[in-house]
PDB file of C-alpha atoms in Angstrom:
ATOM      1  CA  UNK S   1       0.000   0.000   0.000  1.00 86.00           C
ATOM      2  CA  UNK S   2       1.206   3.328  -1.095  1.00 92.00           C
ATOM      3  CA  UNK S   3       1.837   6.372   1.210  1.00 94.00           C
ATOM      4  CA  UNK S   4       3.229   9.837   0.753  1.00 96.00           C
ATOM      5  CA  UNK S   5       4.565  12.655   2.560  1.00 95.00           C
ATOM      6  CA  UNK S   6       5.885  16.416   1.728  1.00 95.00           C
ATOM      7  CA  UNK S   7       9.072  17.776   3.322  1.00 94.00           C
ATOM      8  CA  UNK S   8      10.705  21.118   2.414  1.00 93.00           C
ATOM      9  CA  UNK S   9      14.017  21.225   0.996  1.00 94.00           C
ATOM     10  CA  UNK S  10      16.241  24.476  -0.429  1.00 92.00           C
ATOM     11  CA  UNK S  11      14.254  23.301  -4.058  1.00 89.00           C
ATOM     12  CA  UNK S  12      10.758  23.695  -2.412  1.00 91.00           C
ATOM     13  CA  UNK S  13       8.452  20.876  -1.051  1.00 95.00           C
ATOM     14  CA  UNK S  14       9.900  17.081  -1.825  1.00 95.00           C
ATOM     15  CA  UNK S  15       6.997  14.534  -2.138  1.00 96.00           C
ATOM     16  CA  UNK S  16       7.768  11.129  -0.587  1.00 97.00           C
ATOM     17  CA  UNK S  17       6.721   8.212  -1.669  1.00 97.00           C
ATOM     18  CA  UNK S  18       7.242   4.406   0.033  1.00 96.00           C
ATOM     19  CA  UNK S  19       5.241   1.270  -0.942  1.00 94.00           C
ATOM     20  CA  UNK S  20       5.904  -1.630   1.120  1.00 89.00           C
ATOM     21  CA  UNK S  21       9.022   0.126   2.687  1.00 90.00           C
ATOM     22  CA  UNK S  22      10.929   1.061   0.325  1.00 95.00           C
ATOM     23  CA  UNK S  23      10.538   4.199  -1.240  1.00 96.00           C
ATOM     24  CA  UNK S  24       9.519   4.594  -4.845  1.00 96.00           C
ATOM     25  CA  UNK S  25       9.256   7.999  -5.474  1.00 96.00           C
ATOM     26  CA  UNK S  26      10.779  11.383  -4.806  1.00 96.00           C
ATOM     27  CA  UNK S  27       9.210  14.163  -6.501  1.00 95.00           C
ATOM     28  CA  UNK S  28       9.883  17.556  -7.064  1.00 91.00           C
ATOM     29  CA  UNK S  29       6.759  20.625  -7.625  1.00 90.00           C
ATOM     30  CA  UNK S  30       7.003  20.954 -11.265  1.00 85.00           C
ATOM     31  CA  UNK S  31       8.915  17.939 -12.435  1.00 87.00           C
ATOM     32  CA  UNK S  32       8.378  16.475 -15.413  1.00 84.00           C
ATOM     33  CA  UNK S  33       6.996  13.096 -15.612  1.00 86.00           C
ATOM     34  CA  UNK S  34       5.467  13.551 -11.809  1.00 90.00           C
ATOM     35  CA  UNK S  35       2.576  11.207 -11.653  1.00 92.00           C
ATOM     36  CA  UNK S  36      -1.046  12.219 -10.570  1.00 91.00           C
ATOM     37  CA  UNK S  37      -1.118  13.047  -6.943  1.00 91.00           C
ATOM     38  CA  UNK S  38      -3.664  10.240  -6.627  1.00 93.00           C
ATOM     39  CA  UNK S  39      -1.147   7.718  -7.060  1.00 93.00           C
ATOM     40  CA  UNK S  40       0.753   8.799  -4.375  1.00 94.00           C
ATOM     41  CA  UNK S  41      -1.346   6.861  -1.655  1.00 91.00           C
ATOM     42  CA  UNK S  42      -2.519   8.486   1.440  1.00 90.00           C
ATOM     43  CA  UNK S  43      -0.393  11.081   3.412  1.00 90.00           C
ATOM     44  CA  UNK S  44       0.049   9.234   6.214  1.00 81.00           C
ATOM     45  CA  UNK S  45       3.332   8.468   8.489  1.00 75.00           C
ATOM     46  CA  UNK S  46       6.095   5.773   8.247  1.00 73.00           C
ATOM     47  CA  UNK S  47       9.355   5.058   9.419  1.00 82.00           C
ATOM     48  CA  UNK S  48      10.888   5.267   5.951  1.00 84.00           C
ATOM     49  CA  UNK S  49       9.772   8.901   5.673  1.00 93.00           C
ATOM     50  CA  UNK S  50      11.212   9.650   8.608  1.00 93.00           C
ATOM     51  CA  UNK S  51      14.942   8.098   7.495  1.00 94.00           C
ATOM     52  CA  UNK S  52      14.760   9.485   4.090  1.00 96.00           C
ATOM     53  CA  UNK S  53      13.941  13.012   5.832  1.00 96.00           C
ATOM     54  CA  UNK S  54      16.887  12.569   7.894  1.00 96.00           C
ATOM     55  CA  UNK S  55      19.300  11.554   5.115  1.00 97.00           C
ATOM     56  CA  UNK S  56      18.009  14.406   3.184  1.00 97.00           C
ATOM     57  CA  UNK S  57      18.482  16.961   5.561  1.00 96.00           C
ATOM     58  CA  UNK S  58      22.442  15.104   5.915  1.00 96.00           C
ATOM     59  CA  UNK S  59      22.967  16.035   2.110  1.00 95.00           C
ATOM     60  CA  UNK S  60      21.481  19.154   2.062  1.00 93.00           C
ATOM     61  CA  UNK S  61      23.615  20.152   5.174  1.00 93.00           C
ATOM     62  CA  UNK S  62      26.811  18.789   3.071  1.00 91.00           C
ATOM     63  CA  UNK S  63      27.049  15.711   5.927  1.00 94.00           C
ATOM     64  CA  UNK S  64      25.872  12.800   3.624  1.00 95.00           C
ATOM     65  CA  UNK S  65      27.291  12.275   0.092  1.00 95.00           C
ATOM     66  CA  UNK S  66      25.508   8.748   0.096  1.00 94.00           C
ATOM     67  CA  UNK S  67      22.064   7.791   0.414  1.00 97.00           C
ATOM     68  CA  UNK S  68      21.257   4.273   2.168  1.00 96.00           C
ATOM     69  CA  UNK S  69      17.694   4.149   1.769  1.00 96.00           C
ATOM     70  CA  UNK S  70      15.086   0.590   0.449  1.00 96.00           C
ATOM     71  CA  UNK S  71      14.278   1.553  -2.944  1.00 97.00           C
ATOM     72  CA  UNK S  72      11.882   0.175  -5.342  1.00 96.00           C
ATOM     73  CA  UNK S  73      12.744   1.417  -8.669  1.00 95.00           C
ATOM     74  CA  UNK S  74       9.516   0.113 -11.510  1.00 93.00           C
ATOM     75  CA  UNK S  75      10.553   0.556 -15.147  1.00 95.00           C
ATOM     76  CA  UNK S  76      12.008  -1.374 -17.616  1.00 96.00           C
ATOM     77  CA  UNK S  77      15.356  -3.558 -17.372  1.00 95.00           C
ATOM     78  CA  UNK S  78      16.489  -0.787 -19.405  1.00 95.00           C
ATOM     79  CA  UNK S  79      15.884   1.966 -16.945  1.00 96.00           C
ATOM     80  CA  UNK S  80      16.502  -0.328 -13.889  1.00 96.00           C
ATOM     81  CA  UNK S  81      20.221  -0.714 -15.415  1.00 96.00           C
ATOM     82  CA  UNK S  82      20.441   2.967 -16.135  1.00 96.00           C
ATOM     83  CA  UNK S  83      19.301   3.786 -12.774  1.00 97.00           C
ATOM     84  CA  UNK S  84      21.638   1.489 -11.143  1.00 96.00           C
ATOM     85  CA  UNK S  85      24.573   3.575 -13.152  1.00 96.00           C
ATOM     86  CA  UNK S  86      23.324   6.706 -11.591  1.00 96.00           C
ATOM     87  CA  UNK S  87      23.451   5.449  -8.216  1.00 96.00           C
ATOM     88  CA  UNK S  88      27.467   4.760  -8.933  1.00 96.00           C
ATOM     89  CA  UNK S  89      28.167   8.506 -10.324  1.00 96.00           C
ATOM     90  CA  UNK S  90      30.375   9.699  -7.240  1.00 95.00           C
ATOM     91  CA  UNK S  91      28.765  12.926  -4.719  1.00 95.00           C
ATOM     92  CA  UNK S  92      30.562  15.665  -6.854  1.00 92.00           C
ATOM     93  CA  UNK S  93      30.997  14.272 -10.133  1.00 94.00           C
ATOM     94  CA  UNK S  94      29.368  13.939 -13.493  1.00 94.00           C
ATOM     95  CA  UNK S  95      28.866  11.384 -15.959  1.00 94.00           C
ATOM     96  CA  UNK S  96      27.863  12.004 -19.981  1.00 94.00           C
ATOM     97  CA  UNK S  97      25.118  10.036 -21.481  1.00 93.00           C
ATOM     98  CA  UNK S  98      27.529   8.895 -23.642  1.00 93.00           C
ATOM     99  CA  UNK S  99      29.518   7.473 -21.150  1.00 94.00           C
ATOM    100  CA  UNK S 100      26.870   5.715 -19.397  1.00 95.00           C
ATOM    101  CA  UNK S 101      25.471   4.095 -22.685  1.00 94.00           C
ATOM    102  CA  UNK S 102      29.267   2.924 -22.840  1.00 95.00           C
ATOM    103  CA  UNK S 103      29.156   1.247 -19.628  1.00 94.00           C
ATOM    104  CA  UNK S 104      25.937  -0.681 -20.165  1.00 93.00           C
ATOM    105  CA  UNK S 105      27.262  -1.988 -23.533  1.00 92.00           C
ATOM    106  CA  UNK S 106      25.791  -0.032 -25.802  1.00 89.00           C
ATOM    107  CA  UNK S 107      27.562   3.096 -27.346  1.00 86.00           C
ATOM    108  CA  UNK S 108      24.709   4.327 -29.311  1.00 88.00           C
ATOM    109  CA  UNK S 109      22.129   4.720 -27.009  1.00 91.00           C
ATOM    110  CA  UNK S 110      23.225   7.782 -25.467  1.00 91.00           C
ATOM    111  CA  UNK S 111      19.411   9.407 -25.869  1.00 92.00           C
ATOM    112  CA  UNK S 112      18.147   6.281 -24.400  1.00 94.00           C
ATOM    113  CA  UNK S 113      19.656   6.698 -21.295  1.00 94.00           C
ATOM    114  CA  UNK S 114      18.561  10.609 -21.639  1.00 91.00           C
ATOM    115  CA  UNK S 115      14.662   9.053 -21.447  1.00 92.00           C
ATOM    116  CA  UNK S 116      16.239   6.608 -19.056  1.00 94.00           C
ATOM    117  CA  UNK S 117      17.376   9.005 -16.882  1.00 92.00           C
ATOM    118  CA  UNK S 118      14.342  11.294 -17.595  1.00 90.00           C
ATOM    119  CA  UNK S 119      11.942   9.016 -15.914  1.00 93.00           C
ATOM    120  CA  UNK S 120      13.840   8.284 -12.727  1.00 94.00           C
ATOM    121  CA  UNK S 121      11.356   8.178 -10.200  1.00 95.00           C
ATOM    122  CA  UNK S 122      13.344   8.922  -7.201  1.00 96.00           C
ATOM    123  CA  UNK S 123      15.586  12.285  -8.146  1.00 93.00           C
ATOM    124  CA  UNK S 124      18.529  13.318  -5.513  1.00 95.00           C
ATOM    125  CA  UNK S 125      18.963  10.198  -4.124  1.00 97.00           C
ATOM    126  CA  UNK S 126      19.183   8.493  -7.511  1.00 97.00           C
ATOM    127  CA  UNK S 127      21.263  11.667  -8.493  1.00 95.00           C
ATOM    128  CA  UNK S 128      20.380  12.174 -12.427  1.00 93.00           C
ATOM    129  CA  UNK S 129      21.410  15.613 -11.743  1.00 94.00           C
ATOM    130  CA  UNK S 130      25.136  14.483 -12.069  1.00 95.00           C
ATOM    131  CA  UNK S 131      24.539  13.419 -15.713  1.00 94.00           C
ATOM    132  CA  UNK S 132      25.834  15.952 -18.141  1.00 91.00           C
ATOM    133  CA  UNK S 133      26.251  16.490 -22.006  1.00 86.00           C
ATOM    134  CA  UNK S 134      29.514  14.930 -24.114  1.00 83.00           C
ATOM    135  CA  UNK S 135      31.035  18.837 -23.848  1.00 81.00           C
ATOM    136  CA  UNK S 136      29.844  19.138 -20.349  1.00 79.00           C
ATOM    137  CA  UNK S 137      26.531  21.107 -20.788  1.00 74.00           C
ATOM    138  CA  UNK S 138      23.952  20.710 -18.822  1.00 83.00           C
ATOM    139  CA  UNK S 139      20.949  19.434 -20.878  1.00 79.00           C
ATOM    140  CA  UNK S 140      17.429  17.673 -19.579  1.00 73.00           C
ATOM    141  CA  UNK S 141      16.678  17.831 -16.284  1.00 74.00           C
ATOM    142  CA  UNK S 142      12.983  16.727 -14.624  1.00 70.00           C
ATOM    143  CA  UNK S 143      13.267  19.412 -11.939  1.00 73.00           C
ATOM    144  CA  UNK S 144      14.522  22.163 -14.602  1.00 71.00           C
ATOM    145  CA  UNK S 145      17.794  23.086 -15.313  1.00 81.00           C
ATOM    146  CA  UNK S 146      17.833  25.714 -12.913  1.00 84.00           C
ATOM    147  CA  UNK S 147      17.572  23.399 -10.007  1.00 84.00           C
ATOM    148  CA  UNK S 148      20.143  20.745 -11.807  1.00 86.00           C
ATOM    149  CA  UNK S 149      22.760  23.468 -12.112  1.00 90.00           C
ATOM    150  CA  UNK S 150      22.211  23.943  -8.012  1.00 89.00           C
ATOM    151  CA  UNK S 151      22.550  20.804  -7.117  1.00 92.00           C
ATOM    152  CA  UNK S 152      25.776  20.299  -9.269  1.00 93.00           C
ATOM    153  CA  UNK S 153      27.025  23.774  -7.795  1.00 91.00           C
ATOM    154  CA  UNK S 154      26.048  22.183  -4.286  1.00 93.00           C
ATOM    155  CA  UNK S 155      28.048  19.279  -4.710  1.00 93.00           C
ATOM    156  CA  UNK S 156      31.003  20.653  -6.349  1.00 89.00           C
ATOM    157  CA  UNK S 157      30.776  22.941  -2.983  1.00 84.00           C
ATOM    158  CA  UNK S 158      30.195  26.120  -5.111  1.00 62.00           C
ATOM    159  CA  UNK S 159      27.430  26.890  -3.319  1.00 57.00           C
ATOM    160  CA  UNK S 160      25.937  26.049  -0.335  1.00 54.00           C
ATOM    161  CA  UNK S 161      22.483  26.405   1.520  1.00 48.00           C
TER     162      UNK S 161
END
């Protein structure tokens, strides 16, 4: 069963979201591919939220540069594997989509991994922010490019909240 919660962060309000405790979604206001509110479950309170709160509130402080949280990631094997990749991108540095379609075997599917990474459902912790363009440039980002550029200037400690 499904259940959500909002907690503030230095982007605005983060929506939780666990099913059978793990969490399976993290969602910014105004993200792209955020699912109907309706899916979310009902607000309600669990132990997960209350870790994932913590761990957040670590990172944003600069104390945690990795997230131990239960996940459940649904999409394709695809997207699992792409999502697994992100997870692996070290607190501070960035990976191309090139480079990622490299390391799953496939050179030439550099704007699959751009959907890929598109649809992750659980943004920060699964840090899709760190993925950049083959010159560097930022491109795609669910939670704007605005926000992506933050978090990369966070992490690279050229800004901090």
């Amino acid at each position: 069963m499904r259940h959500h919660t909002v907690t503030d962060s230095p982007y605005g309000p983060l929506t939780l979201v666990a099913d059978e405790g793990a969490l399976c979604g993290l969602y910014m206001v105004g993200q792209r591919h955020r699912p109907p509110e309706e899916t979310f479950g009902a607000r309600g309170d669990n132990s997960l939220f209350d870790a994932a709160t913590r761990q957040l509130t670590a990172y944003f402080a600069g104390e945690l540069k990795e997230f131990d949280l239960p996940l459940r990631l649904d999409g394709t094997p695809f997207q699992r594997g792409v999502w697994e990749q992100l997870r692996k991108i070290p607190y501070g540095e960035t990976r191309s989509y090139g480079e990622l379609a490299g390391v799953l075997g496939n050179l030439g599917a550099s704007r699959a991994v751009g959907l890929a990474n598109g649809k992750n459902p659980v943004g920060i912790i699964v840090p899709c922010h760190r993925v950049v363009g083959a010159n560097g440039s930022l491109t795609g980002y669910g939670g704007g490019l605005d926000r992506k550029q933050r978090l990369l200037d966070f992490e690279s400690g050229a800004a901090l909240f």
